[in-house]
Amino acid sequence: MYRTARKVAVMGAAGAIGSNVVQDLLSCGVASRIAMYDPYEPGLKGAAEEILHCAYPDADVSWTTDAAEALTDASYVISSGGAPRKEGMTREDLLLGNCEIARQLGRDIRAHAPNAEFVIIVFNPADITGLVTLVHSGLSPSCVTTLAALDSTRLRAALAQHFDLLPDAVTGCATFGGHGEKMAVFKDGIEVAGVPLAEILAGRAVNGRTMSPDEWNAIKDRVRNGGAAIIKLRGRSSFQSPAHQSVAMLKARIECSAYPWPCGAYFADGPYAHVMMAAPVTFSTLGMTAAVPDGDDEDVAALQDSYRHLCSLRDEVIRAGLLPPVADWTSLNPNL
Amino acid sequence: MYRTARKVAVMGAAGAIGSNVVQDLLSCGVASRIAMYDPYEPGLKGAAEEILHCAYPDADVSWTTDAAEALTDASYVISSGGAPRKEGMTREDLLLGNCEIARQLGRDIRAHAPNAEFVIIVFNPADITGLVTLVHSGLSPSCVTTLAALDSTRLRAALAQHFDLLPDAVTGCATFGGHGEKMAVFKDGIEVAGVPLAEILAGRAVNGRTMSPDEWNAIKDRVRNGGAAIIKLRGRSSFQSPAHQSVAMLKARIECSAYPWPCGAYFADGPYAHVMMAAPVTFSTLGMTAAVPDGDDEDVAALQDSYRHLCSLRDEVIRAGLLPPVADWTSLNPNL
């Protein structure tokens, strides 16, 4: 009934994303043995009670405020356990505060779950918190990823709405690099009802609708601000889609099946070395293998720009002492 | 991939329960064609965007602030669309306000979804809002139910925790009648790791643990206050477990499979006539068939007490003009 009976540690399980991850792991039939961790005991207990009241058959769900207990024997880890941005905090405050949490998570994984096969980092800025977790965990890059799908799924949804089609009619949507203003929204490869986006931008109609370059730019802006739009509409940041796509990634990893969206991936060399960024991946029994994104000149230029931004964030974290200098990473994690 | 491609209307889809219902319908592979309705447009749009960003394959999810549009052609309806209790409101305020919403829902179903095969009412007090919906909808009682599982799943969880066992080791847990203080928590039929609860209360240990009559009474109290406990722990009323169990009920109805928990059911005659209350049910292609709950003398006395309380709530709604007198129900709904 469930894809695996191996233990999944869900960190930050009292939160909106974390508690939704637990429910979705069970509803999607992905995992039955789940350890819920959160430092906030009342919320954790409440979320765990709710999961028990869901009455999933054959579920073995436990909860603990001890991260070591949650991680011990875990084959898989999903963490949305970062601090949320609060009033008066700058983005840099969030970056460094959450990278401190990521460093501790990495160290906890090294100590208590050194055989973890797949770790998914969800808390923002995930590109950087995922990188910090990876370096400190000692795990292979094939075992650590970040949630990177949502920009791409938002792009697909926006195009489907524009052309009044069901989302499945739009294929090849992907954003690569970082999340946020500097993401690289690729147009190469997108097809709407089988028609390449390049042809549409050159004037061809689909389902009776055209798309001007200005409209395409507006859609790209909409994708870049997709998270902020949800906050404005719902009064809180998105939690259902991050949770579900994290579960979908784990499912694909467990099944070694195709996952259609970009995942956060670390590159040891090549043009995008020493960051974690959204890239196309494949899953096998050995873990995750990432490919360098491929697009037209405009796409690649946007990705290079995004890469430079990620490097600057990474270097800020190095200056703050939360990561060693890049040259020293392998002494901390020989798998890098 | 999904159990049905027929339309499910989810009413109150911007809310915590409603948006979770939509996600869970898709994650559980129950339904792919979902119309989300809510009068609160921004929240509805935000919830719908999140569902689109989940990127479920082959999903056809729409949203509308027009109840008629949502209900037209719907085979199934799940409604959590009642008003929440606000500060300064009495329970009676909630009862009458939500029964007014239920009356309108019943009339909307009669007008726009007269062929609906299964309607699940979740908003409180569900025993009464479900009854009001049924009477005004014109549907057969075999087609209208209320969420009634949570008291029973809470009972099972509490017993499993007491005996330090996984929930599946505890069987036969059920509460019948109404929800709230006057629910009838049945002990007849409960087994813990195969040992009848009556034997345990007589002193027999299971997994090294005993249970005194006082401890059993404390567990019953815990179940009666299960909803309030979640509010205290999470700062909000439960939404994951109501959503998931509503989806589980619909799945069982679509598959005509066994559903292990009580459902709200209307009895046209017998000892519990003319209310909707939690009872054991079976699903077939004809809909839902309820049985009169069976227990020992103490259980049955508790159920009779619960029934009297439901009748008094029903009569209050009749006095308020939201339901006609019982003798006139068949003129409004010949299926009763």
PDB file of C-alpha atoms in Angstrom, chain A residues 13-16 19-24 27-29 40-47 49-61 63 149-150 153-154 156-157 161 166-168 222 226 230 232-234 236-245 261, chain B residues 13-16 19-24 27-29 40-47 49-61 63 149-150 153-154 156-157 161 166-168 222 226 230 232-234 236-245 261:
ATOM      1  CA  ALA A  13       6.335  19.032  11.300  1.00  0.00           C
ATOM      2  CA  ALA A  14       4.229  21.412  13.393  1.00  0.00           C
ATOM      3  CA  GLY A  15       4.259  24.005  10.631  1.00  0.00           C
ATOM      4  CA  ALA A  16       1.870  24.398   7.727  1.00  0.00           C
ATOM      5  CA  SER A  19       2.140  18.896   8.711  1.00  0.00           C
ATOM      6  CA  ASN A  20       0.915  18.900   5.120  1.00  0.00           C
ATOM      7  CA  VAL A  21       3.989  16.868   4.085  1.00  0.00           C
ATOM      8  CA  VAL A  22       3.102  14.205   6.652  1.00  0.00           C
ATOM      9  CA  GLN A  23      -0.495  13.996   5.462  1.00  0.00           C
ATOM     10  CA  ASP A  24       0.516  13.919   1.814  1.00  0.00           C
ATOM     11  CA  SER A  27      -2.369  10.095   1.258  1.00  0.00           C
ATOM     12  CA  CYS A  28      -0.072   9.574  -1.744  1.00  0.00           C
ATOM     13  CA  GLY A  29       0.864   6.149  -0.399  1.00  0.00           C
ATOM     14  CA  TYR A  40       7.412  23.645  19.267  1.00  0.00           C
ATOM     15  CA  GLU A  41       5.833  20.864  21.295  1.00  0.00           C
ATOM     16  CA  PRO A  42       2.143  21.924  21.502  1.00  0.00           C
ATOM     17  CA  GLY A  43       1.857  22.497  17.759  1.00  0.00           C
ATOM     18  CA  LEU A  44       3.722  19.277  17.060  1.00  0.00           C
ATOM     19  CA  LYS A  45       1.455  17.273  19.334  1.00  0.00           C
ATOM     20  CA  GLY A  46      -1.617  18.864  17.744  1.00  0.00           C
ATOM     21  CA  ALA A  47      -0.416  18.096  14.234  1.00  0.00           C
ATOM     22  CA  GLU A  49      -2.943  14.014  16.825  1.00  0.00           C
ATOM     23  CA  GLU A  50      -4.604  15.201  13.619  1.00  0.00           C
ATOM     24  CA  ILE A  51      -2.598  12.718  11.569  1.00  0.00           C
ATOM     25  CA  LEU A  52      -3.577   9.935  13.955  1.00  0.00           C
ATOM     26  CA  HIS A  53      -7.219  11.030  13.648  1.00  0.00           C
ATOM     27  CA  CYS A  54      -6.929  10.703   9.878  1.00  0.00           C
ATOM     28  CA  ALA A  55      -6.651   6.958  10.650  1.00  0.00           C
ATOM     29  CA  TYR A  56      -4.385   5.917   7.801  1.00  0.00           C
ATOM     30  CA  PRO A  57      -4.175   2.125   7.693  1.00  0.00           C
ATOM     31  CA  ASP A  58      -0.824   0.593   8.702  1.00  0.00           C
ATOM     32  CA  ALA A  59       0.703   3.962   9.556  1.00  0.00           C
ATOM     33  CA  ASP A  60       3.457   4.241  12.132  1.00  0.00           C
ATOM     34  CA  VAL A  61       3.674   7.945  12.953  1.00  0.00           C
ATOM     35  CA  TRP A  63       6.607  12.667  17.110  1.00  0.00           C
ATOM     36  CA  ALA A 149       9.601  22.858  -8.733  1.00  0.00           C
ATOM     37  CA  LEU A 150       7.165  25.575  -7.820  1.00  0.00           C
ATOM     38  CA  THR A 153       4.626  24.618 -12.007  1.00  0.00           C
ATOM     39  CA  ARG A 154       3.582  28.252 -11.638  1.00  0.00           C
ATOM     40  CA  ARG A 156       2.822  26.044 -16.512  1.00  0.00           C
ATOM     41  CA  ALA A 157      -0.296  27.156 -14.647  1.00  0.00           C
ATOM     42  CA  GLN A 161      -4.673  29.961 -17.906  1.00  0.00           C
ATOM     43  CA  LEU A 166      -5.805  22.259 -18.917  1.00  0.00           C
ATOM     44  CA  PRO A 167      -2.292  22.353 -17.429  1.00  0.00           C
ATOM     45  CA  ASP A 168      -1.265  19.040 -19.034  1.00  0.00           C
ATOM     46  CA  ARG A 222       4.046  36.654 -12.527  1.00  0.00           C
ATOM     47  CA  GLY A 226       4.250  33.710  -7.626  1.00  0.00           C
ATOM     48  CA  ILE A 230      -0.182  33.561  -2.814  1.00  0.00           C
ATOM     49  CA  LYS A 232      -1.495  38.369  -0.879  1.00  0.00           C
ATOM     50  CA  LEU A 233      -4.430  36.118  -1.772  1.00  0.00           C
ATOM     51  CA  ARG A 234      -4.365  33.705   1.170  1.00  0.00           C
ATOM     52  CA  ARG A 236       0.003  33.326   4.284  1.00  0.00           C
ATOM     53  CA  SER A 237       2.772  31.821   2.235  1.00  0.00           C
ATOM     54  CA  SER A 238       2.112  28.761   0.124  1.00  0.00           C
ATOM     55  CA  PHE A 239       2.182  25.444   1.956  1.00  0.00           C
ATOM     56  CA  GLN A 240       0.110  22.940  -0.033  1.00  0.00           C
ATOM     57  CA  SER A 241       2.152  23.060  -3.221  1.00  0.00           C
ATOM     58  CA  PRO A 242       5.580  22.985  -1.495  1.00  0.00           C
ATOM     59  CA  ALA A 243       4.435  20.044   0.594  1.00  0.00           C
ATOM     60  CA  HIS A 244       2.970  18.089  -2.305  1.00  0.00           C
ATOM     61  CA  GLN A 245       5.925  18.628  -4.619  1.00  0.00           C
ATOM     62  CA  TRP A 261      10.319  19.368 -12.662  1.00  0.00           C
TER      63      TRP A 261
ATOM     64  CA  ALA B  13     -12.854  25.537  -0.877  1.00  0.00           C
ATOM     65  CA  ALA B  14     -10.964  28.631   0.298  1.00  0.00           C
ATOM     66  CA  GLY B  15     -11.043  27.436   3.890  1.00  0.00           C
ATOM     67  CA  ALA B  16      -8.588  25.218   5.704  1.00  0.00           C
ATOM     68  CA  SER B  19      -8.578  23.435   0.393  1.00  0.00           C
ATOM     69  CA  ASN B  20      -7.238  20.354   2.152  1.00  0.00           C
ATOM     70  CA  VAL B  21     -10.165  18.312   0.764  1.00  0.00           C
ATOM     71  CA  VAL B  22      -9.213  19.347  -2.771  1.00  0.00           C
ATOM     72  CA  GLN B  23      -5.558  18.401  -2.274  1.00  0.00           C
ATOM     73  CA  ASP B  24      -6.453  15.107  -0.628  1.00  0.00           C
ATOM     74  CA  SER B  27      -3.340  12.951  -3.619  1.00  0.00           C
ATOM     75  CA  CYS B  28      -5.503   9.956  -2.715  1.00  0.00           C
ATOM     76  CA  GLY B  29      -6.297   9.436  -6.391  1.00  0.00           C
ATOM     77  CA  TYR B  40     -14.450  34.662  -0.651  1.00  0.00           C
ATOM     78  CA  GLU B  41     -12.780  35.216  -4.003  1.00  0.00           C
ATOM     79  CA  PRO B  42      -9.174  36.103  -3.057  1.00  0.00           C
ATOM     80  CA  GLY B  43      -8.788  33.110  -0.750  1.00  0.00           C
ATOM     81  CA  LEU B  44     -10.455  30.853  -3.315  1.00  0.00           C
ATOM     82  CA  LYS B  45      -8.155  32.023  -6.079  1.00  0.00           C
ATOM     83  CA  GLY B  46      -5.129  31.551  -3.821  1.00  0.00           C
ATOM     84  CA  ALA B  47      -6.174  28.047  -2.861  1.00  0.00           C
ATOM     85  CA  GLU B  49      -3.496  28.510  -7.595  1.00  0.00           C
ATOM     86  CA  GLU B  50      -1.801  26.365  -4.961  1.00  0.00           C
ATOM     87  CA  ILE B  51      -3.606  23.272  -6.222  1.00  0.00           C
ATOM     88  CA  LEU B  52      -2.545  24.094  -9.792  1.00  0.00           C
ATOM     89  CA  HIS B  53       1.043  24.547  -8.558  1.00  0.00           C
ATOM     90  CA  CYS B  54       0.884  21.052  -7.060  1.00  0.00           C
ATOM     91  CA  ALA B  55       0.785  19.940 -10.722  1.00  0.00           C
ATOM     92  CA  TYR B  56      -1.324  16.818 -10.352  1.00  0.00           C
ATOM     93  CA  PRO B  57      -1.312  14.912 -13.639  1.00  0.00           C
ATOM     94  CA  ASP B  58      -4.592  14.874 -15.552  1.00  0.00           C
ATOM     95  CA  ALA B  59      -6.335  17.147 -13.055  1.00  0.00           C
ATOM     96  CA  ASP B  60      -9.195  19.386 -14.149  1.00  0.00           C
ATOM     97  CA  VAL B  61      -9.629  21.867 -11.299  1.00  0.00           C
ATOM     98  CA  TRP B  63     -12.954  27.615  -9.246  1.00  0.00           C
ATOM     99  CA  ALA B 149     -15.681   9.581  11.964  1.00  0.00           C
ATOM    100  CA  LEU B 150     -13.430  11.822  14.007  1.00  0.00           C
ATOM    101  CA  THR B 153     -10.697   7.838  15.253  1.00  0.00           C
ATOM    102  CA  ARG B 154      -9.862   9.951  18.310  1.00  0.00           C
ATOM    103  CA  ARG B 156      -8.827   4.662  18.715  1.00  0.00           C
ATOM    104  CA  ALA B 157      -5.831   7.010  18.906  1.00  0.00           C
ATOM    105  CA  GLN B 161      -1.516   5.719  23.071  1.00  0.00           C
ATOM    106  CA  LEU B 166       0.067   1.216  16.837  1.00  0.00           C
ATOM    107  CA  PRO B 167      -3.491   2.373  16.077  1.00  0.00           C
ATOM    108  CA  ASP B 168      -4.280  -0.666  13.914  1.00  0.00           C
ATOM    109  CA  ARG B 222     -10.762  13.127  26.092  1.00  0.00           C
ATOM    110  CA  GLY B 226     -10.974  16.025  21.152  1.00  0.00           C
ATOM    111  CA  ILE B 230      -6.699  20.422  18.877  1.00  0.00           C
ATOM    112  CA  LYS B 232      -5.714  24.486  22.228  1.00  0.00           C
ATOM    113  CA  LEU B 233      -2.625  22.794  20.754  1.00  0.00           C
ATOM    114  CA  ARG B 234      -2.664  24.235  17.224  1.00  0.00           C
ATOM    115  CA  ARG B 236      -7.103  26.528  15.266  1.00  0.00           C
ATOM    116  CA  SER B 237      -9.718  23.863  14.830  1.00  0.00           C
ATOM    117  CA  SER B 238      -8.814  20.591  13.165  1.00  0.00           C
ATOM    118  CA  PHE B 239      -8.765  20.614   9.374  1.00  0.00           C
ATOM    119  CA  GLN B 240      -6.490  17.795   8.194  1.00  0.00           C
ATOM    120  CA  SER B 241      -8.435  14.945   9.766  1.00  0.00           C
ATOM    121  CA  PRO B 242     -11.900  16.233   8.758  1.00  0.00           C
ATOM    122  CA  ALA B 243     -10.663  16.726   5.205  1.00  0.00           C
ATOM    123  CA  HIS B 244      -8.990  13.347   4.919  1.00  0.00           C
ATOM    124  CA  GLN B 245     -11.907  11.408   6.411  1.00  0.00           C
ATOM    125  CA  TRP B 261     -16.064   4.440  10.757  1.00  0.00           C
TER     126      TRP B 261
END
